[in-house]
């Protein structure tokens, strides 16, 4: 029964993509949910941090916004700047608790072009900076 739903969903998604390009929802399902799950809870033990009560804080800082454009699933995706903005905004809509402003296409383009050498170290520094302000981000083992 579950498999039938997956098949139906994929048909709907592919019909949609043929018609009008991928929606943020389709992109999330196909390219992100495998690791981040449909409920945004990821898998902390496997190094995928949860979104709720965390992602909004990250996106509320300048450093955090640069970080978000350089996480592996985003920087290595073949999505356009607009599609990346849309899928990140969907994540903010669902789990950002209104803490941060939306991404725009030109901001995505600018931030993507800036280098971030080591994303894990970069996140650690960000976690520490926010911790000093009394804000705790989602944990993961790295
Ligand atoms: C193969 C698994 C995988 C896929 C697919 C994936 N991600 Fe991730 N994502 C990760 C991992 C691992 C991290 C933690 C990165 C790090 O080490 O700092 C992460 C971090 C993130 C974060 C920051 C969360 C935080 O608290 O640091 C966001 C936002 C994010 N991913 C968005 C996306 C989006 C959008 C997509 C789809 C376009 C996507 N990811 C696809 C594994 C994945």
Tab-separated table of C-alpha atoms and ligand atoms in Angstrom:
chain	number	residue	atom	x	y	z
A	1	UNK	CA	0.000	0.000	0.000
A	2	UNK	CA	2.800	2.396	0.961
A	3	UNK	CA	4.641	1.566	-2.255
A	4	UNK	CA	1.600	2.465	-4.306
A	5	UNK	CA	1.585	5.893	-2.685
A	6	UNK	CA	5.258	6.386	-3.428
A	7	UNK	CA	4.611	5.452	-7.055
A	8	UNK	CA	1.648	7.836	-7.261
A	9	UNK	CA	3.698	10.612	-5.665
A	10	UNK	CA	6.549	10.113	-8.118
A	11	UNK	CA	4.121	10.198	-11.029
A	12	UNK	CA	2.584	13.407	-9.757
A	13	UNK	CA	6.017	14.910	-9.178
A	14	UNK	CA	7.339	13.961	-12.602
A	15	UNK	CA	4.185	15.168	-14.357
A	16	UNK	CA	4.529	18.446	-12.502
A	17	UNK	CA	8.202	18.808	-13.325
A	18	UNK	CA	7.559	18.208	-16.995
A	19	UNK	CA	4.849	20.841	-16.972
A	20	UNK	CA	6.388	23.701	-15.019
A	21	UNK	CA	9.787	22.920	-13.490
A	22	UNK	CA	10.154	21.525	-10.010
A	23	UNK	CA	8.205	23.067	-7.165
A	24	UNK	CA	9.946	23.567	-3.839
A	25	UNK	CA	7.810	20.776	-2.410
A	26	UNK	CA	8.880	18.329	-5.138
A	27	UNK	CA	12.511	19.309	-4.750
A	28	UNK	CA	12.327	18.811	-0.996
A	29	UNK	CA	10.751	15.369	-1.391
A	30	UNK	CA	13.145	14.203	-4.087
A	31	UNK	CA	16.422	15.838	-3.081
A	32	UNK	CA	16.318	16.572	0.635
A	33	UNK	CA	13.821	14.376	2.481
A	34	UNK	CA	15.943	11.247	2.028
A	35	UNK	CA	18.323	12.635	4.656
A	36	UNK	CA	16.276	15.342	6.390
A	37	UNK	CA	12.994	13.333	6.393
A	38	UNK	CA	9.546	14.718	5.726
A	39	UNK	CA	9.262	15.887	9.335
A	40	UNK	CA	12.586	17.768	9.202
A	41	UNK	CA	14.019	15.695	12.051
A	42	UNK	CA	16.998	14.394	10.045
A	43	UNK	CA	19.127	11.786	11.816
A	44	UNK	CA	21.381	13.321	14.477
A	45	UNK	CA	23.412	10.135	14.956
A	46	UNK	CA	24.202	10.096	11.235
A	47	UNK	CA	25.209	13.753	11.247
A	48	UNK	CA	21.988	15.226	9.829
A	49	UNK	CA	20.801	17.889	12.302
A	50	UNK	CA	17.097	18.454	12.961
A	51	UNK	CA	15.463	21.631	11.654
A	52	UNK	CA	12.823	22.482	14.308
A	53	UNK	CA	13.899	25.067	16.881
A	54	UNK	CA	17.283	25.440	15.168
A	55	UNK	CA	17.161	26.345	11.492
A	56	UNK	CA	15.409	29.672	12.134
A	57	UNK	CA	18.220	30.748	14.468
A	58	UNK	CA	20.834	29.808	11.898
A	59	UNK	CA	19.099	31.704	9.113
A	60	UNK	CA	18.679	34.747	11.375
A	61	UNK	CA	22.431	35.449	11.284
A	62	UNK	CA	24.598	36.551	8.383
A	63	UNK	CA	27.150	33.794	9.022
A	64	UNK	CA	24.364	31.241	9.276
A	65	UNK	CA	22.946	32.253	5.907
A	66	UNK	CA	26.336	31.803	4.289
A	67	UNK	CA	26.611	28.389	5.991
A	68	UNK	CA	23.200	27.281	4.690
A	69	UNK	CA	24.238	27.889	1.109
A	70	UNK	CA	27.263	25.632	1.619
A	71	UNK	CA	25.776	22.544	3.295
A	72	UNK	CA	26.480	19.480	1.135
A	73	UNK	CA	22.912	18.911	-0.097
A	74	UNK	CA	22.649	22.511	-1.286
A	75	UNK	CA	26.079	23.322	-2.698
A	76	UNK	CA	26.295	20.058	-4.639
A	77	UNK	CA	22.752	20.221	-5.985
A	78	UNK	CA	22.057	21.100	-9.582
A	79	UNK	CA	19.252	23.448	-8.563
A	80	UNK	CA	19.070	27.009	-9.853
A	81	UNK	CA	19.516	29.922	-7.449
A	82	UNK	CA	15.761	30.503	-7.472
A	83	UNK	CA	15.010	26.829	-6.782
A	84	UNK	CA	17.474	26.842	-3.874
A	85	UNK	CA	15.873	29.972	-2.455
A	86	UNK	CA	12.443	28.324	-2.782
A	87	UNK	CA	13.401	25.060	-1.080
A	88	UNK	CA	15.235	26.859	1.756
A	89	UNK	CA	12.197	29.102	2.201
A	90	UNK	CA	9.982	26.023	2.394
A	91	UNK	CA	12.234	24.734	5.204
A	92	UNK	CA	11.989	28.119	6.943
A	93	UNK	CA	8.204	28.103	6.511
A	94	UNK	CA	7.857	24.687	8.102
A	95	UNK	CA	10.521	24.763	10.803
A	96	UNK	CA	11.930	28.295	11.018
A	97	UNK	CA	9.396	29.581	13.578
A	98	UNK	CA	9.364	32.899	11.746
A	99	UNK	CA	12.820	33.776	13.100
A	100	UNK	CA	14.469	34.647	9.785
A	101	UNK	CA	13.704	36.459	6.569
A	102	UNK	CA	13.281	34.545	3.311
A	103	UNK	CA	16.093	33.950	0.850
A	104	UNK	CA	16.012	35.824	-2.440
A	105	UNK	CA	17.554	34.656	-5.681
A	106	UNK	CA	20.251	37.372	-5.747
A	107	UNK	CA	21.259	36.628	-2.139
A	108	UNK	CA	21.598	32.920	-3.000
A	109	UNK	CA	23.753	33.805	-5.982
A	110	UNK	CA	26.056	36.037	-3.890
A	111	UNK	CA	26.418	33.603	-0.984
A	112	UNK	CA	26.983	30.597	-3.221
A	113	UNK	CA	29.908	32.352	-4.863
A	114	UNK	CA	31.676	32.977	-1.527
A	115	UNK	CA	34.009	30.178	-0.451
A	116	UNK	CA	33.460	28.175	2.759
A	117	UNK	CA	36.438	25.881	3.151
A	118	UNK	CA	35.182	23.491	5.816
A	119	UNK	CA	31.476	23.451	6.464
A	120	UNK	CA	31.691	21.289	9.608
A	121	UNK	CA	34.196	23.657	11.266
A	122	UNK	CA	32.167	26.610	10.099
A	123	UNK	CA	29.035	25.193	11.763
A	124	UNK	CA	30.967	24.507	14.991
A	125	UNK	CA	32.083	28.142	15.153
A	126	UNK	CA	28.496	29.225	14.522
A	127	UNK	CA	27.159	26.907	17.246
A	128	UNK	CA	29.671	28.406	19.693
A	129	UNK	CA	28.871	31.986	18.734
A	130	UNK	CA	25.135	31.481	19.193
A	131	UNK	CA	25.645	29.488	22.395
A	132	UNK	CA	27.334	32.548	23.878
A	133	UNK	CA	24.150	34.460	23.078
A	134	UNK	CA	22.109	31.810	24.869
A	135	UNK	CA	20.837	30.150	21.668
A	136	UNK	CA	21.230	26.404	21.265
A	137	UNK	CA	21.349	24.828	17.828
A	138	UNK	CA	20.504	21.228	16.965
A	139	UNK	CA	23.240	18.793	18.005
A	140	UNK	CA	25.077	16.294	15.844
A	141	UNK	CA	28.165	14.218	16.515
A	142	UNK	CA	30.742	15.945	14.284
B	1	LIG	C1	22.932	12.865	1.670
B	1	LIG	C2	22.205	13.473	2.757
B	1	LIG	C3	21.678	14.875	2.587
B	1	LIG	C4	20.861	15.354	1.588
B	1	LIG	C5	20.301	14.610	0.391
B	1	LIG	C6	20.603	16.740	1.917
B	1	LIG	N1	21.219	17.088	3.078
B	1	LIG	FE1	21.092	18.848	4.060
B	1	LIG	N2	22.422	18.223	5.446
B	1	LIG	C7	23.036	16.988	5.444
B	1	LIG	C8	24.081	16.978	6.444
B	1	LIG	C9	24.992	15.807	6.771
B	1	LIG	C10	24.074	18.248	7.058
B	1	LIG	C11	25.021	18.755	8.115
B	1	LIG	C12	26.114	19.546	7.406
B	1	LIG	C13	27.297	19.849	8.260
B	1	LIG	O1	28.112	18.966	8.460
B	1	LIG	O2	27.413	20.975	8.750
B	1	LIG	C14	23.010	18.994	6.412
B	1	LIG	C15	22.654	20.266	6.757
B	1	LIG	C16	21.632	20.971	6.165
B	1	LIG	C17	21.132	22.233	6.635
B	1	LIG	C18	21.612	22.974	7.867
B	1	LIG	C19	21.080	22.323	9.140
B	1	LIG	C20	21.941	22.589	10.348
B	1	LIG	O3	21.403	22.643	11.447
B	1	LIG	O4	23.158	22.707	10.212
B	1	LIG	C21	20.172	22.633	5.751
B	1	LIG	C22	19.317	23.865	5.794
B	1	LIG	C23	20.095	21.629	4.731
B	1	LIG	N3	20.981	20.619	5.008
B	1	LIG	C24	19.281	21.716	3.632
B	1	LIG	C25	19.211	20.727	2.646
B	1	LIG	C26	18.428	20.864	1.440
B	1	LIG	C27	17.613	22.085	1.068
B	1	LIG	C28	18.575	19.706	0.736
B	1	LIG	C29	17.956	19.338	-0.588
B	1	LIG	C30	18.150	20.280	-1.672
B	1	LIG	C31	19.470	18.862	1.505
B	1	LIG	N4	19.853	19.518	2.639
B	1	LIG	C32	19.840	17.584	1.136
B	1	LIG	C33	22.698	15.914	4.644
B	1	LIG	C34	21.912	15.983	3.516
